[in-house]
């Protein structure tokens, strides 16, 4: 059994909040750089150059890549042989979010109640997803989620008789309806199967998958490639100004489901689908 102080978790989460909001992951940077060279539209190419300049400046000056610094979504993989001492696990995470958003001068965007809309003034609580895994380590992935893209997400409860082409149509239709609202070029996390909430969870988690990694199942890897091609054929382009780069990546995850259902969730991420992780 290994012991870890809750303060260690708080400090790590605080730094992750700042890093995720100011340093764009290398794989997403590579996709933007590549798109800026391959984009056919002059306007789209110029937008992609601006996006590149933006993420470079953000990292250099340690300022937010986007003014919407999001709601903190935390994926924690907690080893069953790790014992947290000195405080509650989720309290430690929320304290880290509180400190990180204050220290990093990040916008506080969380309201205490969905209808009465009073700001919590420290961007807590975070949305925390914890899995108990083997070992004595703790892996934390922090993904701030802005709502310009989150609001464009969609869910559909398909019948089990639906085809992969119908799933594909739904994914493409979701992006088409969203238009310029999610600040394209977008990144999509798609969750298939499980129950309603499981489909949403794996769709969200798919947004943090390395962008150069296709689904290990060739069937879904091909579906990802088809979806990306069809989305880019829509012509919406960077920031909706037209062009051949409407999406940077489509990440699909699947989970076993009930014989009578086929849930599908499309979680839309913007061109700065931010995340950072640490292994403690």
PDB file of N, CA, C and O in Angstrom, residues 1 13 18 27 31 42 48 54 68 77 100 140 145 151 157 161-162 181 215 249 253 261 270:
ATOM      1  N   UNK A   1       0.852  -1.209   0.000  1.00  0.00           N
ATOM      2  CA  UNK A   1       0.000   0.000   0.000  1.00  0.00           C
ATOM      3  C   UNK A   1       0.879   1.248   0.000  1.00  0.00           C
ATOM      4  O   UNK A   1       1.824   1.343   0.800  1.00  0.00           O
ATOM      5  N   UNK A  13      -3.324  19.162  -9.752  1.00  0.00           N
ATOM      6  CA  UNK A  13      -4.504  19.629 -10.477  1.00  0.00           C
ATOM      7  C   UNK A  13      -4.402  21.120 -10.772  1.00  0.00           C
ATOM      8  O   UNK A  13      -4.756  21.584 -11.869  1.00  0.00           O
ATOM      9  N   UNK A  18      -3.705  25.220 -15.378  1.00  0.00           N
ATOM     10  CA  UNK A  18      -2.966  26.273 -16.076  1.00  0.00           C
ATOM     11  C   UNK A  18      -2.358  25.741 -17.367  1.00  0.00           C
ATOM     12  O   UNK A  18      -2.475  26.364 -18.434  1.00  0.00           O
ATOM     13  N   UNK A  27      -0.032  17.051 -30.479  1.00  0.00           N
ATOM     14  CA  UNK A  27      -0.715  16.367 -31.576  1.00  0.00           C
ATOM     15  C   UNK A  27      -1.746  17.262 -32.256  1.00  0.00           C
ATOM     16  O   UNK A  27      -1.914  17.212 -33.480  1.00  0.00           O
ATOM     17  N   UNK A  31      -1.774  18.919 -36.191  1.00  0.00           N
ATOM     18  CA  UNK A  31      -2.905  18.880 -37.121  1.00  0.00           C
ATOM     19  C   UNK A  31      -3.212  20.266 -37.679  1.00  0.00           C
ATOM     20  O   UNK A  31      -3.503  20.417 -38.872  1.00  0.00           O
ATOM     21  N   UNK A  42      -8.058  30.307 -49.615  1.00  0.00           N
ATOM     22  CA  UNK A  42      -7.152  31.353 -49.119  1.00  0.00           C
ATOM     23  C   UNK A  42      -7.612  31.908 -47.766  1.00  0.00           C
ATOM     24  O   UNK A  42      -6.786  32.118 -46.872  1.00  0.00           O
ATOM     25  N   UNK A  48      -6.240  29.553 -40.355  1.00  0.00           N
ATOM     26  CA  UNK A  48      -5.410  28.527 -39.724  1.00  0.00           C
ATOM     27  C   UNK A  48      -4.047  29.089 -39.307  1.00  0.00           C
ATOM     28  O   UNK A  48      -3.502  28.710 -38.270  1.00  0.00           O
ATOM     29  N   UNK A  54      -1.885  32.108 -32.572  1.00  0.00           N
ATOM     30  CA  UNK A  54      -2.553  32.231 -31.285  1.00  0.00           C
ATOM     31  C   UNK A  54      -2.012  31.222 -30.273  1.00  0.00           C
ATOM     32  O   UNK A  54      -1.704  31.579 -29.127  1.00  0.00           O
ATOM     33  N   UNK A  68     -12.696  31.368 -23.241  1.00  0.00           N
ATOM     34  CA  UNK A  68     -13.539  30.433 -22.494  1.00  0.00           C
ATOM     35  C   UNK A  68     -12.637  29.341 -21.938  1.00  0.00           C
ATOM     36  O   UNK A  68     -12.282  28.399 -22.635  1.00  0.00           O
ATOM     37  N   UNK A  77      -7.628   7.933 -12.851  1.00  0.00           N
ATOM     38  CA  UNK A  77      -7.434   6.484 -12.752  1.00  0.00           C
ATOM     39  C   UNK A  77      -6.661   6.239 -11.464  1.00  0.00           C
ATOM     40  O   UNK A  77      -5.462   6.502 -11.373  1.00  0.00           O
ATOM     41  N   UNK A 100      -5.899  26.652  -9.199  1.00  0.00           N
ATOM     42  CA  UNK A 100      -5.368  26.805 -10.550  1.00  0.00           C
ATOM     43  C   UNK A 100      -6.023  27.922 -11.327  1.00  0.00           C
ATOM     44  O   UNK A 100      -5.350  28.709 -12.012  1.00  0.00           O
ATOM     45  N   UNK A 140      -4.082  11.489 -13.684  1.00  0.00           N
ATOM     46  CA  UNK A 140      -5.109  12.521 -13.787  1.00  0.00           C
ATOM     47  C   UNK A 140      -5.041  13.168 -15.161  1.00  0.00           C
ATOM     48  O   UNK A 140      -3.982  13.639 -15.579  1.00  0.00           O
ATOM     49  N   UNK A 145     -13.514  22.173 -20.649  1.00  0.00           N
ATOM     50  CA  UNK A 145     -14.449  22.105 -21.778  1.00  0.00           C
ATOM     51  C   UNK A 145     -15.219  23.404 -21.921  1.00  0.00           C
ATOM     52  O   UNK A 145     -16.035  23.769 -21.077  1.00  0.00           O
ATOM     53  N   UNK A 151     -22.092  22.939 -26.404  1.00  0.00           N
ATOM     54  CA  UNK A 151     -23.502  23.168 -26.729  1.00  0.00           C
ATOM     55  C   UNK A 151     -23.914  22.575 -28.072  1.00  0.00           C
ATOM     56  O   UNK A 151     -25.107  22.422 -28.347  1.00  0.00           O
ATOM     57  N   UNK A 157     -30.689   8.020 -29.722  1.00  0.00           N
ATOM     58  CA  UNK A 157     -30.860   6.632 -29.303  1.00  0.00           C
ATOM     59  C   UNK A 157     -31.332   5.833 -30.513  1.00  0.00           C
ATOM     60  O   UNK A 157     -32.519   5.752 -30.820  1.00  0.00           O
ATOM     61  N   UNK A 161     -31.107  -2.021 -35.158  1.00  0.00           N
ATOM     62  CA  UNK A 161     -31.053  -2.384 -36.572  1.00  0.00           C
ATOM     63  C   UNK A 161     -30.354  -1.330 -37.432  1.00  0.00           C
ATOM     64  O   UNK A 161     -30.167  -1.531 -38.629  1.00  0.00           O
ATOM     65  N   UNK A 162     -29.940  -0.218 -36.836  1.00  0.00           N
ATOM     66  CA  UNK A 162     -29.347   0.856 -37.629  1.00  0.00           C
ATOM     67  C   UNK A 162     -27.979   0.423 -38.182  1.00  0.00           C
ATOM     68  O   UNK A 162     -27.292  -0.418 -37.611  1.00  0.00           O
ATOM     69  N   UNK A 181     -20.506  27.716 -35.023  1.00  0.00           N
ATOM     70  CA  UNK A 181     -20.645  27.906 -33.568  1.00  0.00           C
ATOM     71  C   UNK A 181     -19.537  27.274 -32.727  1.00  0.00           C
ATOM     72  O   UNK A 181     -19.093  27.885 -31.751  1.00  0.00           O
ATOM     73  N   UNK A 215      -8.766   4.236 -33.871  1.00  0.00           N
ATOM     74  CA  UNK A 215      -9.328   3.149 -33.079  1.00  0.00           C
ATOM     75  C   UNK A 215      -8.607   1.847 -33.416  1.00  0.00           C
ATOM     76  O   UNK A 215      -8.290   1.580 -34.575  1.00  0.00           O
ATOM     77  N   UNK A 249     -10.063  15.882 -36.574  1.00  0.00           N
ATOM     78  CA  UNK A 249     -10.049  14.459 -36.223  1.00  0.00           C
ATOM     79  C   UNK A 249     -11.420  14.013 -35.755  1.00  0.00           C
ATOM     80  O   UNK A 249     -12.204  14.817 -35.231  1.00  0.00           O
ATOM     81  N   UNK A 253     -15.267   5.757 -30.015  1.00  0.00           N
ATOM     82  CA  UNK A 253     -15.094   4.687 -29.027  1.00  0.00           C
ATOM     83  C   UNK A 253     -16.404   3.909 -28.908  1.00  0.00           C
ATOM     84  O   UNK A 253     -17.490   4.496 -28.986  1.00  0.00           O
ATOM     85  N   UNK A 261     -30.869  -1.723 -27.905  1.00  0.00           N
ATOM     86  CA  UNK A 261     -30.513  -0.319 -28.106  1.00  0.00           C
ATOM     87  C   UNK A 261     -29.180  -0.103 -28.776  1.00  0.00           C
ATOM     88  O   UNK A 261     -28.369  -1.020 -28.953  1.00  0.00           O
ATOM     89  N   UNK A 270     -13.734  22.066 -29.977  1.00  0.00           N
ATOM     90  CA  UNK A 270     -13.278  23.103 -30.909  1.00  0.00           C
ATOM     91  C   UNK A 270     -11.844  22.818 -31.361  1.00  0.00           C
ATOM     92  O   UNK A 270     -11.275  21.779 -31.041  1.00  0.00           O
TER      93      UNK A 270
END
